[in-house]
Amino acid sequence: MAISTAPVLALRIVHELRGAGHTAYLVGGGVRDLLLNRPAKDFDVATSARPEAVLALFPGAGQVGAHFGVVLVQDGATTVEVATFRSDHAYLDGRRPESVTFETDPRQDALRRDFTINAMMMDPASGAVLDFAGGRADLAAGIVRAAGDALVRFGEDHLRMLRAVRFAARLGFSIEPDTLAAIQALAPRLQQIAAERVHDELARILTEGSARRGVELLDSSGLLTQVLPETAPLSSLTAHLLQDFPTGADRLPLALAILLHAAVDPALALTRLRCSREVADRVTALLAHRARFAELPAMGRAGRKRFLRMPHFDDHLELHRRWCAATGAPLAAYDFAAAHLQQDELFPPRLVTGDDLLAMGLAQGPRFKELLEAVETEQLEERLATRGEALEFLARRHREVI
Ligand code: ATP
Ligand code: MG
C-alpha cells in the first residue's frame, strides 16, 4: 500500500482529529487514486467532527460554506478539504442540496457520494478501506458506477453525468450499463446547469485523460448533443483527429479546434461554452490557419516567416499533422524543425522605431504602423539588414508618398 504518497498534511489532519476523539478518514478521489497506484491530485478528509470542532483544532483554517460543512485546512501551498460526515437533502436546482444533515456514521457520508469508486474511505494508519458501495470491485473491473440508483443520483445533481465521463476518460474505465442508461435518459437536463460548470468539466474531459474516449462517451451517452451540438453525432474524422491526444490543460484550444472544425459558427460555440478570451482566440486562430499549410511553398519569405512565428505555432503544426494523418492529405513540404532553430531569422531585431519617423517629419498616425511593418517585411525578405538601410528605405518610401 502506497500510503506514504498521501500528502503529509492530510495524514496529520486525520491524526489530530482522531487524537481529539473524532472519527476521520481519507476519502474520495485521493483514496481511489491511491488504490489505483496513481498520483492523487488532492486528498480530502471526512470526519465526524463538526465544522466548529475542526476550526478549533486548526486555527487559521477557512470555512467554505459552513452550511455544507467543509473546512479548508492549509499548509503552505497544500490545501485539504475537511468535510463533516453528512447526508444531503432535496436537490431542487439540479446541482446542490438544499440542506445537509451532519452525521456521525461514515456510511451515510459514503453513500451520498457520486460513484462507487469515489465513495471509499481509508484509515491511513492501517491502510484499511471502508467500502460501503462496492467501489473496490468496480475499481478492479474498471467501471464507473453511480453509488445507489443512477437515475436518482443524476436527477439530484446533473453535473455528475459529466463527471462520470470525466472519470471514465481519465482512468480508461467503462461506464456501467445502468449508469450509462440513466445518463442517456437525463442528458437534456444538463441545460439546467451553469455553463461555467459545464465548461470546466468539458475542459477536464478533453485534457485529463483520453480525449477521444471522452468525446466518444459524451456522444454515446447523449451528452455531446447537449454540450457541443456542433459536433454531434461524432464523425469518424473528428474521432480520428483526437487519436492519442496528449493530456495537459494547455491542450484545450487544440482539442476545441478539432471539435469545432466543421462548425458553422465556432465563435458562437466558444461564447456559449464560456471559454476564456485567450482560449477562444487560440481556437479561432487554429481554425483560420489550418488550411494555410498547403500554401507554405507558395508564400513569400516574409509571409512564411510571419506564418511560422504565429503564437502557439506548435499547436498549429500539431493540428496540421493530425489533419493529414486523419484525411490522407499531404504534409506540408517544409522543414519545421530547422525553422524552429532559426528564431533570430523569424524575429529579427527592430531596426527603426516611431521616433525615427517623427524625426523624418512624419506626423503620428496609421501610416506609422504601415511603414514600420514595411521595414520589417523588407527585413524578413532579407532585402535589408542594417539600421542605415532601413532609414534609407523609409526615406525613399516617404518621398514616394509625398
Ligand atoms: P479529482 O481527482 O479530479 O480531484 P475527485 O474524485 O477527487 O477527482 P473532487 O471533485 O475533488 O473529485 O471531489 C472529491 C470527492 O467528493 C469525490 O471523490 C466524491 O466522493 C465527492 N464528490 C465531488 N463532487 C460530487 C458530486 N457532484 N456529487 C457527489 N459527490 C461528489
Ligand atoms: Mg479531488
GROMACS .gro file of C-alpha atoms and ligand atoms in nm:
model
  434
    1MET     CA    1   0.000   0.000   0.000
    2ALA     CA    2   0.146   0.329  -0.111
    3ILE     CA    3   0.027   0.516   0.196
    4SER     CA    4   0.343   0.721   0.203
    5THR     CA    5   0.233   0.906  -0.111
    6ALA     CA    6  -0.063   1.061   0.073
    7PRO     CA    7   0.028   1.418   0.143
    8VAL     CA    8   0.160   1.469   0.488
    9LEU     CA    9  -0.099   1.735   0.564
   10ALA     CA   10  -0.399   1.504   0.511
   11LEU     CA   11  -0.240   1.240   0.732
   12ARG     CA   12  -0.167   1.494   1.002
   13ILE     CA   13  -0.525   1.618   0.996
   14VAL     CA   14  -0.665   1.266   1.030
   15HIS     CA   15  -0.423   1.200   1.313
   16GLU     CA   16  -0.515   1.516   1.503
   17LEU     CA   17  -0.888   1.467   1.457
   18ARG     CA   18  -0.858   1.116   1.594
   19GLY     CA   19  -0.645   1.238   1.879
   20ALA     CA   20  -0.930   1.471   1.971
   21GLY     CA   21  -1.172   1.180   1.983
   22HIS     CA   22  -1.334   1.213   1.641
   23THR     CA   23  -1.366   0.963   1.359
   24ALA     CA   24  -1.170   1.063   1.049
   25TYR     CA   25  -1.071   0.907   0.718
   26LEU     CA   26  -0.913   0.990   0.388
   27VAL     CA   27  -1.195   0.990   0.135
   28GLY     CA   28  -1.290   1.029  -0.228
   29GLY     CA   29  -1.060   1.070  -0.525
   30GLY     CA   30  -0.743   1.052  -0.318
   31VAL     CA   31  -0.832   0.704  -0.190
   32ARG     CA   32  -0.938   0.595  -0.538
   33ASP     CA   33  -0.607   0.708  -0.687
   34LEU     CA   34  -0.407   0.558  -0.402
   35LEU     CA   35  -0.570   0.220  -0.462
   36LEU     CA   36  -0.502   0.255  -0.834
   37ASN     CA   37  -0.143   0.348  -0.764
   38ARG     CA   38  -0.192   0.673  -0.950
   39PRO     CA   39  -0.067   1.006  -0.826
   40ALA     CA   40  -0.355   1.175  -0.646
   41LYS     CA   41  -0.420   1.542  -0.716
   42ASP     CA   42  -0.560   1.616  -0.377
   43PHE     CA   43  -0.674   1.446  -0.064
   44ASP     CA   44  -0.997   1.504   0.119
   45VAL     CA   45  -1.073   1.414   0.476
   46ALA     CA   46  -1.414   1.311   0.606
   47THR     CA   47  -1.479   1.331   0.976
   48SER     CA   48  -1.743   1.304   1.244
   49ALA     CA   49  -1.618   1.636   1.385
   50ARG     CA   50  -1.846   1.934   1.329
   51PRO     CA   51  -1.703   2.230   1.137
   52GLU     CA   52  -1.665   2.429   1.461
   53ALA     CA   53  -1.461   2.148   1.612
   54VAL     CA   54  -1.243   2.125   1.304
   55LEU     CA   55  -1.187   2.501   1.309
   56ALA     CA   56  -1.096   2.486   1.675
   57LEU     CA   57  -0.834   2.220   1.606
   58PHE     CA   58  -0.685   2.402   1.310
   59PRO     CA   59  -0.673   2.771   1.384
   60GLY     CA   60  -0.647   2.970   1.065
   61ALA     CA   61  -0.846   2.719   0.864
   62GLY     CA   62  -1.113   2.872   0.641
   63GLN     CA   63  -1.472   2.770   0.602
   64VAL     CA   64  -1.627   2.723   0.263
   65GLY     CA   65  -2.000   2.736   0.304
   66ALA     CA   66  -2.025   2.638   0.667
   67HIS     CA   67  -2.368   2.533   0.558
   68PHE     CA   68  -2.218   2.240   0.372
   69GLY     CA   69  -1.976   2.157   0.646
   70VAL     CA   70  -1.649   2.194   0.461
   71VAL     CA   71  -1.339   2.343   0.620
   72LEU     CA   72  -1.021   2.417   0.427
   73VAL     CA   73  -0.702   2.345   0.615
   74GLN     CA   74  -0.397   2.496   0.456
   75ASP     CA   75  -0.027   2.440   0.495
   76GLY     CA   76   0.190   2.629   0.252
   77ALA     CA   77   0.067   2.554  -0.098
   78THR     CA   78  -0.127   2.246   0.015
   79THR     CA   79  -0.496   2.265   0.096
   80VAL     CA   80  -0.700   1.978   0.229
   81GLU     CA   81  -1.078   1.982   0.242
   82VAL     CA   82  -1.209   1.854   0.570
   83ALA     CA   83  -1.578   1.773   0.542
   84THR     CA   84  -1.808   1.667   0.820
   85PHE     CA   85  -1.990   1.338   0.754
   86ARG     CA   86  -2.324   1.433   0.615
   87SER     CA   87  -2.624   1.332   0.414
   88ASP     CA   88  -2.774   1.559   0.152
   89HIS     CA   89  -3.137   1.656   0.110
   90ALA     CA   90  -3.371   1.787  -0.153
   91TYR     CA   91  -3.173   1.880  -0.459
   92LEU     CA   92  -3.406   2.138  -0.610
   93ASP     CA   93  -3.177   2.312  -0.857
   94GLY     CA   94  -3.022   2.004  -1.015
   95ARG     CA   95  -2.686   2.081  -0.868
   96ARG     CA   96  -2.668   2.145  -0.494
   97PRO     CA   97  -2.857   2.008  -0.197
   98GLU     CA   98  -3.096   2.250  -0.028
   99SER     CA   99  -2.978   2.130   0.308
  100VAL     CA  100  -2.747   1.879   0.465
  101THR     CA  101  -2.761   1.684   0.786
  102PHE     CA  102  -2.440   1.622   0.972
  103GLU     CA  103  -2.390   1.256   1.052
  104THR     CA  104  -2.165   1.058   1.280
  105ASP     CA  105  -2.180   0.746   1.064
  106PRO     CA  106  -1.930   0.734   0.778
  107ARG     CA  107  -2.167   0.510   0.584
  108GLN     CA  108  -2.417   0.791   0.527
  109ASP     CA  109  -2.140   1.010   0.400
  110ALA     CA  110  -2.008   0.743   0.165
  111LEU     CA  111  -2.348   0.678   0.013
  112ARG     CA  112  -2.415   1.043  -0.075
  113ARG     CA  113  -2.102   1.047  -0.294
  114ASP     CA  114  -2.128   1.023  -0.670
  115PHE     CA  115  -1.963   0.698  -0.780
  116THR     CA  116  -1.873   0.377  -0.605
  117ILE     CA  117  -1.506   0.432  -0.685
  118ASN     CA  118  -1.525   0.776  -0.522
  119ALA     CA  119  -1.709   0.659  -0.213
  120MET     CA  120  -1.434   0.470  -0.034
  121MET     CA  121  -1.270   0.583   0.286
  122MET     CA  122  -0.930   0.485   0.412
  123ASP     CA  123  -0.781   0.465   0.753
  124PRO     CA  124  -0.434   0.595   0.681
  125ALA     CA  125  -0.294   0.438   0.997
  126SER     CA  126  -0.379   0.081   0.899
  127GLY     CA  127  -0.450   0.116   0.527
  128ALA     CA  128  -0.794  -0.042   0.590
  129VAL     CA  129  -1.059   0.062   0.341
  130LEU     CA  130  -1.425   0.127   0.423
  131ASP     CA  131  -1.615   0.029   0.113
  132PHE     CA  132  -1.991   0.071   0.159
  133ALA     CA  133  -2.080   0.097  -0.209
  134GLY     CA  134  -1.869  -0.171  -0.374
  135GLY     CA  135  -1.601   0.061  -0.502
  136ARG     CA  136  -1.316  -0.184  -0.475
  137ALA     CA  137  -1.476  -0.436  -0.709
  138ASP     CA  138  -1.560  -0.162  -0.960
  139LEU     CA  139  -1.209  -0.025  -0.936
  140ALA     CA  140  -1.071  -0.370  -1.014
  141ALA     CA  141  -1.315  -0.416  -1.302
  142GLY     CA  142  -1.257  -0.068  -1.441
  143ILE     CA  143  -1.614   0.051  -1.404
  144VAL     CA  144  -1.767   0.389  -1.326
  145ARG     CA  145  -2.095   0.312  -1.149
  146ALA     CA  146  -2.325   0.554  -0.973
  147ALA     CA  147  -2.343   0.496  -0.599
  148GLY     CA  148  -2.701   0.383  -0.550
  149ASP     CA  149  -2.979   0.434  -0.803
  150ALA     CA  150  -2.822   0.607  -1.105
  151LEU     CA  151  -3.143   0.782  -1.214
  152VAL     CA  152  -3.190   0.924  -0.866
  153ARG     CA  153  -2.828   1.030  -0.832
  154PHE     CA  154  -2.811   1.207  -1.170
  155GLY     CA  155  -3.154   1.353  -1.106
  156GLU     CA  156  -3.022   1.513  -0.787
  157ASP     CA  157  -2.709   1.662  -0.941
  158HIS     CA  158  -2.693   1.669  -1.320
  159LEU     CA  159  -2.327   1.762  -1.330
  160ARG     CA  160  -2.249   1.410  -1.213
  161MET     CA  161  -2.328   1.293  -1.567
  162LEU     CA  162  -2.024   1.479  -1.698
  163ARG     CA  163  -1.817   1.364  -1.403
  164ALA     CA  164  -1.893   1.003  -1.499
  165VAL     CA  165  -1.749   1.066  -1.844
  166ARG     CA  166  -1.452   1.251  -1.700
  167PHE     CA  167  -1.351   0.966  -1.470
  168ALA     CA  168  -1.407   0.705  -1.740
  169ALA     CA  169  -1.194   0.902  -1.988
  170ARG     CA  170  -0.923   0.974  -1.736
  171LEU     CA  171  -0.896   0.624  -1.593
  172GLY     CA  172  -0.974   0.431  -1.911
  173PHE     CA  173  -1.282   0.285  -1.741
  174SER     CA  174  -1.619   0.195  -1.892
  175ILE     CA  175  -1.949   0.332  -1.768
  176GLU     CA  176  -2.166   0.063  -1.613
  177PRO     CA  177  -2.477  -0.004  -1.834
  178ASP     CA  178  -2.744   0.116  -1.586
  179THR     CA  179  -2.537   0.424  -1.514
  180LEU     CA  180  -2.499   0.491  -1.887
  181ALA     CA  181  -2.871   0.436  -1.947
  182ALA     CA  182  -2.953   0.686  -1.675
  183ILE     CA  183  -2.727   0.945  -1.838
  184GLN     CA  184  -2.894   0.882  -2.173
  185ALA     CA  185  -3.231   0.938  -2.011
  186LEU     CA  186  -3.135   1.256  -1.826
  187ALA     CA  187  -2.882   1.415  -2.062
  188PRO     CA  188  -3.113   1.704  -2.162
  189ARG     CA  189  -3.113   1.820  -1.800
  190LEU     CA  190  -2.759   1.939  -1.849
  191GLN     CA  191  -2.919   2.254  -1.988
  192GLN     CA  192  -3.014   2.347  -1.632
  193ILE     CA  193  -2.651   2.356  -1.520
  194ALA     CA  194  -2.450   2.678  -1.521
  195ALA     CA  195  -2.246   2.699  -1.841
  196GLU     CA  196  -1.929   2.767  -1.639
  197ARG     CA  197  -1.960   2.434  -1.458
  198VAL     CA  198  -2.018   2.253  -1.786
  199HIS     CA  199  -1.716   2.428  -1.934
  200ASP     CA  200  -1.491   2.316  -1.652
  201GLU     CA  201  -1.599   1.954  -1.679
  202LEU     CA  202  -1.570   1.951  -2.058
  203ALA     CA  203  -1.222   2.106  -2.037
  204ARG     CA  204  -1.116   1.836  -1.793
  205ILE     CA  205  -1.267   1.557  -2.004
  206LEU     CA  206  -1.066   1.682  -2.301
  207THR     CA  207  -0.736   1.735  -2.124
  208GLU     CA  208  -0.702   1.495  -1.831
  209GLY     CA  209  -0.729   1.159  -1.999
  210SER     CA  210  -0.809   1.013  -2.338
  211ALA     CA  211  -0.983   1.298  -2.521
  212ARG     CA  212  -1.104   1.063  -2.791
  213ARG     CA  213  -1.256   0.825  -2.541
  214GLY     CA  214  -1.410   1.116  -2.354
  215VAL     CA  215  -1.576   1.253  -2.664
  216GLU     CA  216  -1.694   0.909  -2.773
  217LEU     CA  217  -1.851   0.860  -2.430
  218LEU     CA  218  -2.012   1.204  -2.448
  219ASP     CA  219  -2.154   1.102  -2.785
  220SER     CA  220  -2.283   0.760  -2.686
  221SER     CA  221  -2.433   0.895  -2.364
  222GLY     CA  222  -2.625   1.170  -2.543
  223LEU     CA  223  -2.428   1.443  -2.363
  224LEU     CA  224  -2.246   1.567  -2.672
  225THR     CA  225  -2.568   1.694  -2.831
  226GLN     CA  226  -2.625   1.896  -2.515
  227VAL     CA  227  -2.276   2.031  -2.471
  228LEU     CA  228  -2.149   2.063  -2.827
  229PRO     CA  229  -2.433   2.014  -3.075
  230GLU     CA  230  -2.188   2.135  -3.343
  231THR     CA  231  -2.001   1.804  -3.311
  232ALA     CA  232  -2.289   1.564  -3.262
  233PRO     CA  233  -2.317   1.299  -3.382
  234LEU     CA  234  -1.946   1.244  -3.360
  235SER     CA  235  -1.788   1.193  -3.703
  236SER     CA  236  -1.519   0.935  -3.756
  237LEU     CA  237  -1.295   1.217  -3.881
  238THR     CA  238  -1.327   1.405  -3.553
  239ALA     CA  239  -1.263   1.087  -3.355
  240HIS     CA  240  -0.959   1.017  -3.568
  241LEU     CA  241  -0.828   1.371  -3.520
  242LEU     CA  242  -0.839   1.313  -3.143
  243GLN     CA  243  -0.648   0.985  -3.158
  244ASP     CA  244  -0.372   0.964  -2.893
  245PHE     CA  245  -0.435   1.323  -2.796
  246PRO     CA  246  -0.183   1.447  -2.539
  247THR     CA  247  -0.300   1.547  -2.191
  248GLY     CA  248  -0.241   1.883  -2.025
  249ALA     CA  249  -0.456   2.188  -1.963
  250ASP     CA  250  -0.273   2.382  -2.236
  251ARG     CA  251  -0.408   2.145  -2.500
  252LEU     CA  252  -0.764   2.268  -2.459
  253PRO     CA  253  -0.756   2.509  -2.757
  254LEU     CA  254  -0.631   2.237  -2.989
  255ALA     CA  255  -0.897   1.992  -2.869
  256LEU     CA  256  -1.171   2.251  -2.914
  257ALA     CA  257  -1.042   2.344  -3.260
  258ILE     CA  258  -1.067   1.978  -3.358
  259LEU     CA  259  -1.419   1.951  -3.218
  260LEU     CA  260  -1.530   2.270  -3.392
  261HIS     CA  261  -1.354   2.218  -3.724
  262ALA     CA  262  -1.682   2.167  -3.909
  263ALA     CA  263  -1.893   2.411  -3.706
  264VAL     CA  264  -2.079   2.678  -3.897
  265ASP     CA  265  -2.020   2.931  -3.622
  266PRO     CA  266  -1.733   2.826  -3.394
  267ALA     CA  267  -1.723   3.168  -3.227
  268LEU     CA  268  -2.080   3.124  -3.111
  269ALA     CA  269  -1.997   2.783  -2.965
  270LEU     CA  270  -1.695   2.923  -2.782
  271THR     CA  271  -1.904   3.200  -2.631
  272ARG     CA  272  -2.179   2.960  -2.529
  273LEU     CA  273  -1.918   2.737  -2.367
  274ARG     CA  274  -1.785   3.036  -2.169
  275CYS     CA  275  -1.433   2.985  -2.298
  276SER     CA  276  -1.185   3.247  -2.184
  277ARG     CA  277  -1.090   3.514  -2.437
  278GLU     CA  278  -0.745   3.361  -2.466
  279VAL     CA  279  -0.874   3.012  -2.540
  280ALA     CA  280  -1.134   3.144  -2.784
  281ASP     CA  281  -0.871   3.347  -2.971
  282ARG     CA  282  -0.642   3.047  -2.993
  283VAL     CA  283  -0.918   2.822  -3.127
  284THR     CA  284  -1.021   3.084  -3.381
  285ALA     CA  285  -0.662   3.123  -3.499
  286LEU     CA  286  -0.616   2.746  -3.526
  287LEU     CA  287  -0.924   2.715  -3.743
  288ALA     CA  288  -0.838   3.019  -3.955
  289HIS     CA  289  -0.488   2.899  -4.038
  290ARG     CA  290  -0.537   2.524  -4.063
  291ALA     CA  291  -0.559   2.513  -4.440
  292ARG     CA  292  -0.274   2.761  -4.492
  293PHE     CA  293  -0.007   2.494  -4.450
  294ALA     CA  294  -0.075   2.387  -4.807
  295GLU     CA  295   0.018   2.741  -4.921
  296LEU     CA  296   0.358   2.738  -4.749
  297PRO     CA  297   0.567   2.664  -5.060
  298ALA     CA  298   0.399   2.950  -5.246
  299MET     CA  299   0.435   3.205  -4.967
  300GLY     CA  300   0.699   3.472  -4.995
  301ARG     CA  301   0.980   3.472  -4.742
  302ALA     CA  302   0.820   3.734  -4.521
  303GLY     CA  303   0.479   3.567  -4.536
  304ARG     CA  304   0.628   3.231  -4.446
  305LYS     CA  305   0.825   3.370  -4.156
  306ARG     CA  306   0.520   3.551  -4.021
  307PHE     CA  307   0.328   3.225  -4.051
  308LEU     CA  308   0.596   3.029  -3.869
  309ARG     CA  309   0.618   3.273  -3.582
  310MET     CA  310   0.248   3.276  -3.505
  311PRO     CA  311   0.189   3.241  -3.131
  312HIS     CA  312   0.144   2.874  -3.034
  313PHE     CA  313   0.276   2.761  -3.369
  314ASP     CA  314   0.331   2.412  -3.224
  315ASP     CA  315  -0.045   2.376  -3.190
  316HIS     CA  316  -0.100   2.486  -3.549
  317LEU     CA  317   0.155   2.234  -3.666
  318GLU     CA  318   0.006   1.960  -3.450
  319LEU     CA  319  -0.338   2.029  -3.598
  320HIS     CA  320  -0.192   2.017  -3.948
  321ARG     CA  321  -0.020   1.685  -3.876
  322ARG     CA  322  -0.334   1.538  -3.724
  323TRP     CA  323  -0.540   1.663  -4.016
  324CYS     CA  324  -0.309   1.497  -4.267
  325ALA     CA  325  -0.297   1.171  -4.072
  326ALA     CA  326  -0.676   1.160  -4.049
  327THR     CA  327  -0.758   1.266  -4.405
  328GLY     CA  328  -0.462   1.141  -4.606
  329ALA     CA  329  -0.382   1.496  -4.718
  330PRO     CA  330  -0.010   1.551  -4.785
  331LEU     CA  331   0.201   1.701  -4.510
  332ALA     CA  332   0.337   2.044  -4.594
  333ALA     CA  333   0.677   2.000  -4.756
  334TYR     CA  334   0.873   2.212  -4.515
  335ASP     CA  335   1.144   2.156  -4.259
  336PHE     CA  336   0.972   2.288  -3.948
  337ALA     CA  337   1.246   2.163  -3.720
  338ALA     CA  338   1.503   2.379  -3.898
  339ALA     CA  339   1.268   2.679  -3.898
  340HIS     CA  340   1.236   2.647  -3.524
  341LEU     CA  341   1.606   2.668  -3.471
  342GLN     CA  342   1.631   2.996  -3.658
  343GLN     CA  343   1.448   3.215  -3.411
  344ASP     CA  344   1.668   3.513  -3.494
  345GLU     CA  345   1.555   3.492  -3.857
  346LEU     CA  346   1.191   3.476  -3.755
  347PHE     CA  347   1.229   3.760  -3.505
  348PRO     CA  348   1.493   3.993  -3.647
  349PRO     CA  349   1.594   4.286  -3.427
  350ARG     CA  350   1.396   4.604  -3.468
  351LEU     CA  351   1.592   4.846  -3.681
  352VAL     CA  352   1.375   5.158  -3.665
  353THR     CA  353   1.108   5.299  -3.436
  354GLY     CA  354   0.835   5.559  -3.439
  355ASP     CA  355   1.093   5.813  -3.316
  356ASP     CA  356   1.277   5.777  -3.645
  357LEU     CA  357   0.957   5.853  -3.832
  358LEU     CA  358   0.894   6.159  -3.616
  359ALA     CA  359   1.248   6.273  -3.684
  360MET     CA  360   1.174   6.246  -4.055
  361GLY     CA  361   0.891   6.493  -4.005
  362LEU     CA  362   0.604   6.245  -4.023
  363ALA     CA  363   0.301   6.309  -3.806
  364GLN     CA  364   0.183   6.023  -3.586
  365GLY     CA  365  -0.100   5.824  -3.749
  366PRO     CA  366  -0.200   5.496  -3.911
  367ARG     CA  367   0.077   5.542  -4.168
  368PHE     CA  368   0.333   5.485  -3.887
  369LYS     CA  369   0.237   5.124  -3.839
  370GLU     CA  370   0.226   5.065  -4.212
  371LEU     CA  371   0.578   5.198  -4.263
  372LEU     CA  372   0.727   5.009  -3.970
  373GLU     CA  373   0.565   4.692  -4.096
  374ALA     CA  374   0.702   4.756  -4.443
  375VAL     CA  375   1.051   4.783  -4.297
  376GLU     CA  376   1.002   4.453  -4.119
  377THR     CA  377   0.877   4.290  -4.438
  378GLU     CA  378   1.196   4.401  -4.616
  379GLN     CA  379   1.395   4.261  -4.325
  380LEU     CA  380   1.214   3.927  -4.333
  381GLU     CA  381   1.261   3.914  -4.709
  382GLU     CA  382   1.630   3.969  -4.633
  383ARG     CA  383   1.645   4.274  -4.856
  384LEU     CA  384   1.782   4.491  -4.578
  385ALA     CA  385   1.967   4.417  -4.257
  386THR     CA  386   2.107   4.735  -4.103
  387ARG     CA  387   1.965   5.046  -3.946
  388GLY     CA  388   2.120   5.255  -4.221
  389GLU     CA  389   1.948   5.050  -4.490
  390ALA     CA  390   1.621   5.071  -4.301
  391LEU     CA  391   1.640   5.451  -4.271
  392GLU     CA  392   1.724   5.478  -4.638
  393PHE     CA  393   1.425   5.259  -4.724
  394LEU     CA  394   1.199   5.477  -4.509
  395ALA     CA  395   1.325   5.798  -4.666
  396ARG     CA  396   1.260   5.654  -5.013
  397ARG     CA  397   0.908   5.547  -4.916
  398HIS     CA  398   0.841   5.882  -4.754
  399ARG     CA  399   0.947   6.069  -5.069
  400GLU     CA  400   0.732   5.841  -5.286
  401VAL     CA  401   0.423   5.923  -5.085
  402ILE     CA  402   0.488   6.296  -5.082
  403ATP     P1  403  -1.016   1.457  -0.890
  403ATP     O1  404  -0.911   1.354  -0.894
  403ATP     O2  405  -1.049   1.512  -1.024
  403ATP     O3  406  -0.996   1.562  -0.786
  403ATP     P2  407  -1.217   1.359  -0.714
  403ATP     O4  408  -1.284   1.227  -0.714
  403ATP     O5  409  -1.124   1.389  -0.604
  403ATP     O6  410  -1.148   1.377  -0.853
  403ATP     P3  411  -1.348   1.601  -0.642
  403ATP     O7  412  -1.432   1.688  -0.729
  403ATP     O8  413  -1.216   1.651  -0.595
  403ATP     O9  414  -1.332   1.465  -0.720
  403ATP    O10  415  -1.439   1.562  -0.519
  403ATP     C1  416  -1.390   1.484  -0.411
  403ATP     C2  417  -1.494   1.379  -0.373
  403ATP    O11  418  -1.616   1.443  -0.336
  403ATP     C3  419  -1.532   1.284  -0.484
  403ATP    O12  420  -1.442   1.176  -0.494
  403ATP     C4  421  -1.669   1.240  -0.442
  403ATP    O13  422  -1.664   1.143  -0.339
  403ATP     C5  423  -1.727   1.368  -0.382
  403ATP     N1  424  -1.798   1.448  -0.482
  403ATP     C6  425  -1.748   1.551  -0.556
  403ATP     N2  426  -1.841   1.602  -0.635
  403ATP     C7  427  -1.953   1.534  -0.613
  403ATP     C8  428  -2.085   1.540  -0.666
  403ATP     N3  429  -2.118   1.629  -0.759
  403ATP     N4  430  -2.177   1.453  -0.617
  403ATP     C9  431  -2.145   1.363  -0.521
  403ATP     N5  432  -2.022   1.351  -0.469
  403ATP    C10  433  -1.928   1.434  -0.514
  404MG      MG  434  -1.023   1.565  -0.577
   0.00000   0.00000   0.00000
